[in-house]
């Protein structure tokens, strides 16, 4: 059995920043990821981020990931790759599936930063090859450098669908349409405008009704979602990308007996957590999409907050500098949660904290 002061499960942007903050304070941190390469979703995001300078506006997602990895290496963070954390057992014992077999890691503190999974959408033909999550299309394009299809239909006008649609256009695919069940685009208009400028029609109040083809997807039938009885539209496609939402990956937190609450604004079931990202189980923290689906910037700051709080609780940071550092991070998070989308999420986070306070 191995031992560590702090185990961080998930080396996406939340896990990486948590490791950096904790290691900077002198914590012996172990970062675990099931993939051969750390970085989580960031490596797929080859576009420049927008927002403020403090939040790395103008820098590409994959470059941000590389900077975070370099920092982890400089701080001697121990990184276990191709290693899946399959369970959290009493007294913070983590079960690991490693390339060499099964192992165990006992941690004094744990930060769970496992991210989110894509929601599926079932319709006749949805299991045909060529129907995939938008995240899968992004992986195929940006990690494996292969075009997932030449004529693509996208389902879902949230940020993921809009961004992946634009990236498909940049990569040379034709996006025949983007369909959205709601009456309005649910992602940022800046992303919708970029996509529409490339000539892609966004069909609101429409959804995919059926996929057809011989052994692979060859056509998509799209229907209007009202009672006008309009004729369905048929598109010849070789790829359908589903981008209808993300759900926090809460299994490990649930297994560790962290209390969960269902919060639609944050993507579904999320662990209750306080202003230090600590869950209802003392010494277990959460950060990033697992703590509520938001964006890479918020995930990074939540990771930093959890890293500082874990370091403080291990006695590696005095209360005053820890409080100052946490306050600065919380101010950045508050700034990120301004605006109509962010305010809903901030209100949801406040509700989670209030429930946890009432339980303690
Ligand atoms: C398709 C898609 C497009 C996006 N586009 C943007 C965008 O353009 N801009 C933006 O700001 N945000 C975007 N996001 C959101 C952003 O990527 C996330 O908010 C951010 O990556 C969350 O970081 P995270 O560290 O919480 O999770 P992730 O980056 O998902 O990292 C989680 C890590 O945990 C690992 N892991 C999970 N379970 C285990 C386990 N049991 N054992 C070991 N390792 C485990 C995974 O391998 C992964 O590396 C996008 C998300 C998706 C899915």
GROMACS .gro file of C-alpha atoms in nm, residues 121-132 208-213 215-220 240 242:
model
   26
  121UNK     CA    1  -2.981   1.115  -2.650
  122UNK     CA    2  -3.173   0.806  -2.759
  123UNK     CA    3  -3.363   0.801  -3.090
  124UNK     CA    4  -3.414   0.536  -3.359
  125UNK     CA    5  -3.072   0.470  -3.513
  126UNK     CA    6  -2.872   0.634  -3.233
  127UNK     CA    7  -2.639   0.334  -3.202
  128UNK     CA    8  -2.526   0.350  -3.567
  129UNK     CA    9  -2.153   0.416  -3.613
  130UNK     CA   10  -2.111   0.787  -3.682
  131UNK     CA   11  -2.351   0.900  -3.408
  132UNK     CA   12  -2.131   1.030  -3.125
  208UNK     CA   13  -3.322   1.478  -3.449
  209UNK     CA   14  -3.601   1.222  -3.484
  210UNK     CA   15  -3.415   0.937  -3.650
  211UNK     CA   16  -3.081   0.830  -3.794
  212UNK     CA   17  -3.072   0.587  -4.085
  213UNK     CA   18  -2.810   0.407  -4.288
  215UNK     CA   19  -2.420  -0.023  -4.111
  216UNK     CA   20  -2.330   0.344  -4.050
  217UNK     CA   21  -2.515   0.672  -4.033
  218UNK     CA   22  -2.608   0.804  -4.379
  219UNK     CA   23  -2.901   1.032  -4.308
  220UNK     CA   24  -3.065   1.224  -4.025
  240UNK     CA   25  -2.430   1.322  -3.592
  242UNK     CA   26  -2.488   1.499  -2.972
   0.00000   0.00000   0.00000
